[in-house]
Amino acid sequence: MDNLLYHRSLSLIEGLEYRIRVRATNKVGDSEPRELAETILAKDILVPPEVVVDVSCRDSLTVRAGQIISLITRVKGRPDPEITWSKDARALSRDKRTEINNNYPLCELVINDAVRSDYGKYAIVAKNSSGQAQNLKVAYVTKNSCMVSWENPEDNGGTEITQYIVECRQPSQRGWTVVSSDCTKRLMKAPLTEGCEYFFRVSAENKIGAGPPNETKAPVLAVDPIEKPGEPIDFQISEIGKTFCFLKWKKPDYDGGSRNLAYHIYQFRVQTKNEGGESNWVTTAEVMVKEQLVEPEIKIQLDGTLVVKAGDSIPIEATVKGKPQPDVKWTKDEGTAEIRKGPRLQIETGADFSKLLVTGARRTDSGKYVVTASNSAGTCSAHAKVNVLDRPGPIRDLKVSGITTDRCILTWEIPEDDGGCDIYNYIIEKCETKRGVWSVHSNAVITNKANVTLQSEAIVAGTQFSVPDAPEAPEVTKIGKEEMTVQWSEPEKDGGKPITGYLLEKREEHAVRFVI
């Protein structure tokens, strides 16, 4: 006889325990009973919900306006889970266009006559009586850890909770990361990364499986706890005017764990504030609000004369004090005209300083620069002497004397401008007339007098006076039977004396001598 499998449903009362036995019977009679070894508790077998989205709408679903939106899922669980649909985190309910059909294991959301506003993210949540961890809390948050705690589910699914699964995710992530999958206590320390936000969820698990997770509603930020900051330091009045006063203080030594400090000022008292709260007030003594008058004081930190080379820059800086803020102007030498900004000159004046800068210095920029500060309390001036070094000017009044057969004497006056510093020496050059090339005769003359072999103008070594040079070659311009006209040019040099006359000689073609 083949083995056959028989089954039959029994009506039970929930919560009662039953002993079960079975007899076989035929026409002759009943067999001996066969009894289950254990008693049976009349209670559903609990299976946690499991949701699988149909492949047709797993990634995204696109429909035309006016068509039907159909979202199909397969839901497992025992007892049958309670289904909740939502769109963009807002719960959906049945209306004239929306149908929710739960025919387990198929669960379907149908939206008729689709419109543009139906666009969005749809979600399904399935819950049954297998239970959720209760009162999920996150506390004692620091920059690198927090404490996650929870209570047992109201319903343990009919069997003892064996462990809990703790998961976390950052708001920018869609998937969850397991923090612990075998936690047996209802409290654990979760590691965090400083500056990041986290959501947590916890699932209770028994021998049947894991129940639905319980999630935190708001993320926690991984930062150290913030407390009240310390009080402002060295609170004082730094300046008083007719209609104002300036207050100053230093930030507190302790910021309460937050660098985002702000300050409240009220009737000359100040307190520090951050996300953790407000410090105690710090106050000043009584203040008489009136304008303070301080006579100007101006100084240039310069010892002696500022010496620069031509082409360099001339920087002059003055410190300025006084209340109210003095007006500052610059002048040069004994002039009264104010120095103005230009292509080579810059002036910058601040609360306690004034700077003058001359670029591409020239010899004419030498002199005394005067800076003057004035306010209602008085006037004060300071000056700086500047010397721009450049090449000396030309010598003056060059004279040649004492000409002999082999030498002459040169004398001259020193240059009108020595270039800003003492003249070391003079350089004498000579040039032979026929060659036309200048050469150094001496570069170590330290006085304004020198004996040389030649003067600056070409001379011929000899006595004081000499014969004149020959005139240019004569030229015959007119010829007659008995006379002719001869002309010539005077010589270049007259020998030191005016020419008194010329000697004209002639010679016949075959004669030997010239005759006058």
PDB file of N, CA, C and O in Angstrom, residues 165-214:
ATOM      1  N   ILE A 165      19.778  43.722  15.317  1.00  0.00           N
ATOM      2  CA  ILE A 165      20.586  44.182  14.184  1.00  0.00           C
ATOM      3  C   ILE A 165      20.546  45.713  14.173  1.00  0.00           C
ATOM      4  O   ILE A 165      19.455  46.311  14.090  1.00  0.00           O
ATOM      5  N   VAL A 166      21.731  46.340  14.270  1.00  0.00           N
ATOM      6  CA  VAL A 166      21.837  47.805  14.295  1.00  0.00           C
ATOM      7  C   VAL A 166      22.479  48.250  12.981  1.00  0.00           C
ATOM      8  O   VAL A 166      23.545  47.758  12.596  1.00  0.00           O
ATOM      9  N   GLU A 167      21.815  49.181  12.298  1.00  0.00           N
ATOM     10  CA  GLU A 167      22.319  49.682  11.020  1.00  0.00           C
ATOM     11  C   GLU A 167      22.330  51.210  11.026  1.00  0.00           C
ATOM     12  O   GLU A 167      21.617  51.851  11.805  1.00  0.00           O
ATOM     13  N   CYS A 168      23.144  51.805  10.122  1.00  0.00           N
ATOM     14  CA  CYS A 168      23.187  53.268   9.995  1.00  0.00           C
ATOM     15  C   CYS A 168      23.368  53.635   8.529  1.00  0.00           C
ATOM     16  O   CYS A 168      23.781  52.818   7.705  1.00  0.00           O
ATOM     17  N   ARG A 169      23.044  54.876   8.213  1.00  0.00           N
ATOM     18  CA  ARG A 169      23.305  55.419   6.872  1.00  0.00           C
ATOM     19  C   ARG A 169      23.384  56.940   6.985  1.00  0.00           C
ATOM     20  O   ARG A 169      22.833  57.548   7.912  1.00  0.00           O
ATOM     21  N   GLN A 170      24.093  57.551   6.034  1.00  0.00           N
ATOM     22  CA  GLN A 170      24.158  59.003   5.948  1.00  0.00           C
ATOM     23  C   GLN A 170      23.016  59.490   5.056  1.00  0.00           C
ATOM     24  O   GLN A 170      22.543  58.748   4.190  1.00  0.00           O
ATOM     25  N   PRO A 171      22.543  60.728   5.243  1.00  0.00           N
ATOM     26  CA  PRO A 171      21.384  61.213   4.467  1.00  0.00           C
ATOM     27  C   PRO A 171      21.590  61.125   2.965  1.00  0.00           C
ATOM     28  O   PRO A 171      20.632  60.952   2.216  1.00  0.00           O
ATOM     29  N   SER A 172      22.833  61.239   2.498  1.00  0.00           N
ATOM     30  CA  SER A 172      23.099  61.194   1.062  1.00  0.00           C
ATOM     31  C   SER A 172      23.133  59.773   0.513  1.00  0.00           C
ATOM     32  O   SER A 172      23.224  59.591  -0.700  1.00  0.00           O
ATOM     33  N   GLN A 173      23.041  58.773   1.390  1.00  0.00           N
ATOM     34  CA  GLN A 173      23.110  57.379   0.964  1.00  0.00           C
ATOM     35  C   GLN A 173      21.725  56.742   0.973  1.00  0.00           C
ATOM     36  O   GLN A 173      20.869  57.104   1.776  1.00  0.00           O
ATOM     37  N   ARG A 174      21.537  55.759   0.098  1.00  0.00           N
ATOM     38  CA  ARG A 174      20.258  55.056   0.058  1.00  0.00           C
ATOM     39  C   ARG A 174      20.338  53.735   0.805  1.00  0.00           C
ATOM     40  O   ARG A 174      19.367  53.273   1.392  1.00  0.00           O
ATOM     41  N   GLY A 175      21.500  53.099   0.770  1.00  0.00           N
ATOM     42  CA  GLY A 175      21.668  51.812   1.436  1.00  0.00           C
ATOM     43  C   GLY A 175      22.090  51.965   2.885  1.00  0.00           C
ATOM     44  O   GLY A 175      22.665  52.981   3.286  1.00  0.00           O
ATOM     45  N   TRP A 176      21.811  50.918   3.659  1.00  0.00           N
ATOM     46  CA  TRP A 176      22.140  50.897   5.087  1.00  0.00           C
ATOM     47  C   TRP A 176      23.400  50.064   5.304  1.00  0.00           C
ATOM     48  O   TRP A 176      23.629  49.073   4.619  1.00  0.00           O
ATOM     49  N   THR A 177      24.193  50.494   6.288  1.00  0.00           N
ATOM     50  CA  THR A 177      25.416  49.781   6.654  1.00  0.00           C
ATOM     51  C   THR A 177      25.220  49.130   8.025  1.00  0.00           C
ATOM     52  O   THR A 177      24.761  49.792   8.967  1.00  0.00           O
ATOM     53  N   VAL A 178      25.583  47.856   8.126  1.00  0.00           N
ATOM     54  CA  VAL A 178      25.416  47.137   9.392  1.00  0.00           C
ATOM     55  C   VAL A 178      26.483  47.589  10.380  1.00  0.00           C
ATOM     56  O   VAL A 178      27.676  47.537  10.095  1.00  0.00           O
ATOM     57  N   VAL A 179      26.036  48.068  11.545  1.00  0.00           N
ATOM     58  CA  VAL A 179      26.947  48.428  12.634  1.00  0.00           C
ATOM     59  C   VAL A 179      27.206  47.200  13.497  1.00  0.00           C
ATOM     60  O   VAL A 179      28.330  46.913  13.897  1.00  0.00           O
ATOM     61  N   SER A 180      26.131  46.447  13.797  1.00  0.00           N
ATOM     62  CA  SER A 180      26.256  45.193  14.551  1.00  0.00           C
ATOM     63  C   SER A 180      25.097  44.287  14.163  1.00  0.00           C
ATOM     64  O   SER A 180      23.948  44.731  14.097  1.00  0.00           O
ATOM     65  N   SER A 181      25.419  42.993  13.912  1.00  0.00           N
ATOM     66  CA  SER A 181      24.360  42.041  13.537  1.00  0.00           C
ATOM     67  C   SER A 181      24.114  41.006  14.631  1.00  0.00           C
ATOM     68  O   SER A 181      23.299  40.099  14.458  1.00  0.00           O
ATOM     69  N   ASP A 182      24.798  41.119  15.752  1.00  0.00           N
ATOM     70  CA  ASP A 182      24.646  40.121  16.823  1.00  0.00           C
ATOM     71  C   ASP A 182      24.641  40.768  18.203  1.00  0.00           C
ATOM     72  O   ASP A 182      25.211  40.244  19.158  1.00  0.00           O
ATOM     73  N   CYS A 183      24.015  41.949  18.293  1.00  0.00           N
ATOM     74  CA  CYS A 183      23.966  42.656  19.578  1.00  0.00           C
ATOM     75  C   CYS A 183      22.897  42.001  20.464  1.00  0.00           C
ATOM     76  O   CYS A 183      21.730  41.868  20.065  1.00  0.00           O
ATOM     77  N   THR A 184      23.280  41.581  21.662  1.00  0.00           N
ATOM     78  CA  THR A 184      22.338  40.925  22.569  1.00  0.00           C
ATOM     79  C   THR A 184      21.815  41.881  23.628  1.00  0.00           C
ATOM     80  O   THR A 184      20.836  41.568  24.308  1.00  0.00           O
ATOM     81  N   LYS A 185      22.472  43.043  23.774  1.00  0.00           N
ATOM     82  CA  LYS A 185      21.974  44.047  24.719  1.00  0.00           C
ATOM     83  C   LYS A 185      21.128  45.062  23.978  1.00  0.00           C
ATOM     84  O   LYS A 185      21.105  45.097  22.741  1.00  0.00           O
ATOM     85  N   ARG A 186      20.436  45.892  24.703  1.00  0.00           N
ATOM     86  CA  ARG A 186      19.605  46.926  24.094  1.00  0.00           C
ATOM     87  C   ARG A 186      20.291  48.286  24.161  1.00  0.00           C
ATOM     88  O   ARG A 186      19.659  49.327  24.280  1.00  0.00           O
ATOM     89  N   LEU A 187      21.611  48.251  24.042  1.00  0.00           N
ATOM     90  CA  LEU A 187      22.426  49.468  24.110  1.00  0.00           C
ATOM     91  C   LEU A 187      23.764  49.164  23.436  1.00  0.00           C
ATOM     92  O   LEU A 187      24.358  48.114  23.672  1.00  0.00           O
ATOM     93  N   MET A 188      24.233  50.102  22.580  1.00  0.00           N
ATOM     94  CA  MET A 188      25.563  49.892  21.989  1.00  0.00           C
ATOM     95  C   MET A 188      26.182  51.249  21.620  1.00  0.00           C
ATOM     96  O   MET A 188      25.479  52.242  21.383  1.00  0.00           O
ATOM     97  N   LYS A 189      27.516  51.257  21.599  1.00  0.00           N
ATOM     98  CA  LYS A 189      28.279  52.455  21.224  1.00  0.00           C
ATOM     99  C   LYS A 189      28.631  52.340  19.747  1.00  0.00           C
ATOM    100  O   LYS A 189      29.340  51.432  19.333  1.00  0.00           O
ATOM    101  N   ALA A 190      28.131  53.286  18.941  1.00  0.00           N
ATOM    102  CA  ALA A 190      28.346  53.231  17.498  1.00  0.00           C
ATOM    103  C   ALA A 190      29.451  54.204  17.093  1.00  0.00           C
ATOM    104  O   ALA A 190      29.446  55.362  17.533  1.00  0.00           O
ATOM    105  N   PRO A 191      30.407  53.765  16.278  1.00  0.00           N
ATOM    106  CA  PRO A 191      31.472  54.677  15.820  1.00  0.00           C
ATOM    107  C   PRO A 191      30.950  55.640  14.767  1.00  0.00           C
ATOM    108  O   PRO A 191      30.104  55.290  13.939  1.00  0.00           O
ATOM    109  N   LEU A 192      31.468  56.892  14.779  1.00  0.00           N
ATOM    110  CA  LEU A 192      31.062  57.927  13.838  1.00  0.00           C
ATOM    111  C   LEU A 192      32.291  58.574  13.214  1.00  0.00           C
ATOM    112  O   LEU A 192      33.392  58.498  13.753  1.00  0.00           O
ATOM    113  N   THR A 193      32.087  59.235  12.091  1.00  0.00           N
ATOM    114  CA  THR A 193      33.123  60.050  11.452  1.00  0.00           C
ATOM    115  C   THR A 193      32.789  61.516  11.674  1.00  0.00           C
ATOM    116  O   THR A 193      31.665  61.956  11.391  1.00  0.00           O
ATOM    117  N   GLU A 194      33.738  62.274  12.209  1.00  0.00           N
ATOM    118  CA  GLU A 194      33.499  63.667  12.605  1.00  0.00           C
ATOM    119  C   GLU A 194      32.922  64.481  11.443  1.00  0.00           C
ATOM    120  O   GLU A 194      33.371  64.403  10.310  1.00  0.00           O
ATOM    121  N   GLY A 195      31.885  65.260  11.759  1.00  0.00           N
ATOM    122  CA  GLY A 195      31.280  66.162  10.788  1.00  0.00           C
ATOM    123  C   GLY A 195      30.204  65.535   9.927  1.00  0.00           C
ATOM    124  O   GLY A 195      29.547  66.245   9.168  1.00  0.00           O
ATOM    125  N   CYS A 196      29.987  64.204  10.007  1.00  0.00           N
ATOM    126  CA  CYS A 196      28.982  63.526   9.183  1.00  0.00           C
ATOM    127  C   CYS A 196      27.667  63.357   9.952  1.00  0.00           C
ATOM    128  O   CYS A 196      27.657  63.308  11.182  1.00  0.00           O
ATOM    129  N   GLU A 197      26.545  63.245   9.206  1.00  0.00           N
ATOM    130  CA  GLU A 197      25.238  63.004   9.802  1.00  0.00           C
ATOM    131  C   GLU A 197      24.857  61.535   9.615  1.00  0.00           C
ATOM    132  O   GLU A 197      25.248  60.906   8.628  1.00  0.00           O
ATOM    133  N   TYR A 198      24.046  61.028  10.575  1.00  0.00           N
ATOM    134  CA  TYR A 198      23.694  59.603  10.530  1.00  0.00           C
ATOM    135  C   TYR A 198      22.237  59.387  10.933  1.00  0.00           C
ATOM    136  O   TYR A 198      21.736  60.037  11.854  1.00  0.00           O
ATOM    137  N   PHE A 199      21.563  58.442  10.218  1.00  0.00           N
ATOM    138  CA  PHE A 199      20.315  57.845  10.665  1.00  0.00           C
ATOM    139  C   PHE A 199      20.652  56.445  11.205  1.00  0.00           C
ATOM    140  O   PHE A 199      21.590  55.797  10.738  1.00  0.00           O
ATOM    141  N   PHE A 200      19.861  55.990  12.179  1.00  0.00           N
ATOM    142  CA  PHE A 200      20.041  54.635  12.714  1.00  0.00           C
ATOM    143  C   PHE A 200      18.717  53.886  12.636  1.00  0.00           C
ATOM    144  O   PHE A 200      17.627  54.494  12.681  1.00  0.00           O
ATOM    145  N   ARG A 201      18.796  52.539  12.528  1.00  0.00           N
ATOM    146  CA  ARG A 201      17.613  51.700  12.640  1.00  0.00           C
ATOM    147  C   ARG A 201      18.012  50.394  13.322  1.00  0.00           C
ATOM    148  O   ARG A 201      19.162  49.943  13.213  1.00  0.00           O
ATOM    149  N   VAL A 202      17.048  49.804  14.041  1.00  0.00           N
ATOM    150  CA  VAL A 202      17.294  48.586  14.817  1.00  0.00           C
ATOM    151  C   VAL A 202      16.176  47.588  14.519  1.00  0.00           C
ATOM    152  O   VAL A 202      14.995  47.955  14.491  1.00  0.00           O
ATOM    153  N   SER A 203      16.578  46.330  14.289  1.00  0.00           N
ATOM    154  CA  SER A 203      15.616  45.236  14.075  1.00  0.00           C
ATOM    155  C   SER A 203      15.807  44.180  15.160  1.00  0.00           C
ATOM    156  O   SER A 203      16.949  43.854  15.518  1.00  0.00           O
ATOM    157  N   ALA A 204      14.680  43.694  15.704  1.00  0.00           N
ATOM    158  CA  ALA A 204      14.741  42.580  16.660  1.00  0.00           C
ATOM    159  C   ALA A 204      14.681  41.266  15.886  1.00  0.00           C
ATOM    160  O   ALA A 204      13.950  41.141  14.901  1.00  0.00           O
ATOM    161  N   GLU A 205      15.460  40.291  16.321  1.00  0.00           N
ATOM    162  CA  GLU A 205      15.516  39.015  15.622  1.00  0.00           C
ATOM    163  C   GLU A 205      15.256  37.867  16.603  1.00  0.00           C
ATOM    164  O   GLU A 205      15.819  37.841  17.699  1.00  0.00           O
ATOM    165  N   ASN A 206      14.375  36.921  16.228  1.00  0.00           N
ATOM    166  CA  ASN A 206      14.189  35.681  16.986  1.00  0.00           C
ATOM    167  C   ASN A 206      14.536  34.497  16.093  1.00  0.00           C
ATOM    168  O   ASN A 206      15.063  34.682  14.987  1.00  0.00           O
ATOM    169  N   LYS A 207      14.250  33.310  16.518  1.00  0.00           N
ATOM    170  CA  LYS A 207      14.660  32.140  15.742  1.00  0.00           C
ATOM    171  C   LYS A 207      13.892  32.027  14.433  1.00  0.00           C
ATOM    172  O   LYS A 207      14.308  31.320  13.515  1.00  0.00           O
ATOM    173  N   ILE A 208      12.765  32.752  14.321  1.00  0.00           N
ATOM    174  CA  ILE A 208      12.018  32.755  13.072  1.00  0.00           C
ATOM    175  C   ILE A 208      12.666  33.699  12.063  1.00  0.00           C
ATOM    176  O   ILE A 208      12.706  33.437  10.876  1.00  0.00           O
ATOM    177  N   GLY A 209      13.214  34.812  12.539  1.00  0.00           N
ATOM    178  CA  GLY A 209      13.838  35.797  11.653  1.00  0.00           C
ATOM    179  C   GLY A 209      13.787  37.186  12.264  1.00  0.00           C
ATOM    180  O   GLY A 209      13.412  37.372  13.429  1.00  0.00           O
ATOM    181  N   ALA A 210      14.164  38.181  11.452  1.00  0.00           N
ATOM    182  CA  ALA A 210      14.225  39.574  11.922  1.00  0.00           C
ATOM    183  C   ALA A 210      12.899  40.265  11.691  1.00  0.00           C
ATOM    184  O   ALA A 210      12.230  40.064  10.671  1.00  0.00           O
ATOM    185  N   GLY A 211      12.498  41.042  12.665  1.00  0.00           N
ATOM    186  CA  GLY A 211      11.299  41.837  12.547  1.00  0.00           C
ATOM    187  C   GLY A 211      11.568  43.129  11.795  1.00  0.00           C
ATOM    188  O   GLY A 211      12.687  43.413  11.375  1.00  0.00           O
ATOM    189  N   PRO A 212      10.513  43.957  11.578  1.00  0.00           N
ATOM    190  CA  PRO A 212      10.697  45.212  10.844  1.00  0.00           C
ATOM    191  C   PRO A 212      11.581  46.171  11.656  1.00  0.00           C
ATOM    192  O   PRO A 212      11.544  46.179  12.889  1.00  0.00           O
ATOM    193  N   PRO A 213      12.410  46.998  10.952  1.00  0.00           N
ATOM    194  CA  PRO A 213      13.287  47.921  11.680  1.00  0.00           C
ATOM    195  C   PRO A 213      12.544  49.145  12.187  1.00  0.00           C
ATOM    196  O   PRO A 213      11.529  49.551  11.631  1.00  0.00           O
ATOM    197  N   ASN A 214      13.062  49.697  13.259  1.00  0.00           N
ATOM    198  CA  ASN A 214      12.566  50.962  13.796  1.00  0.00           C
ATOM    199  C   ASN A 214      13.647  52.009  13.526  1.00  0.00           C
ATOM    200  O   ASN A 214      14.796  51.852  13.950  1.00  0.00           O
TER     201      ASN A 214
END
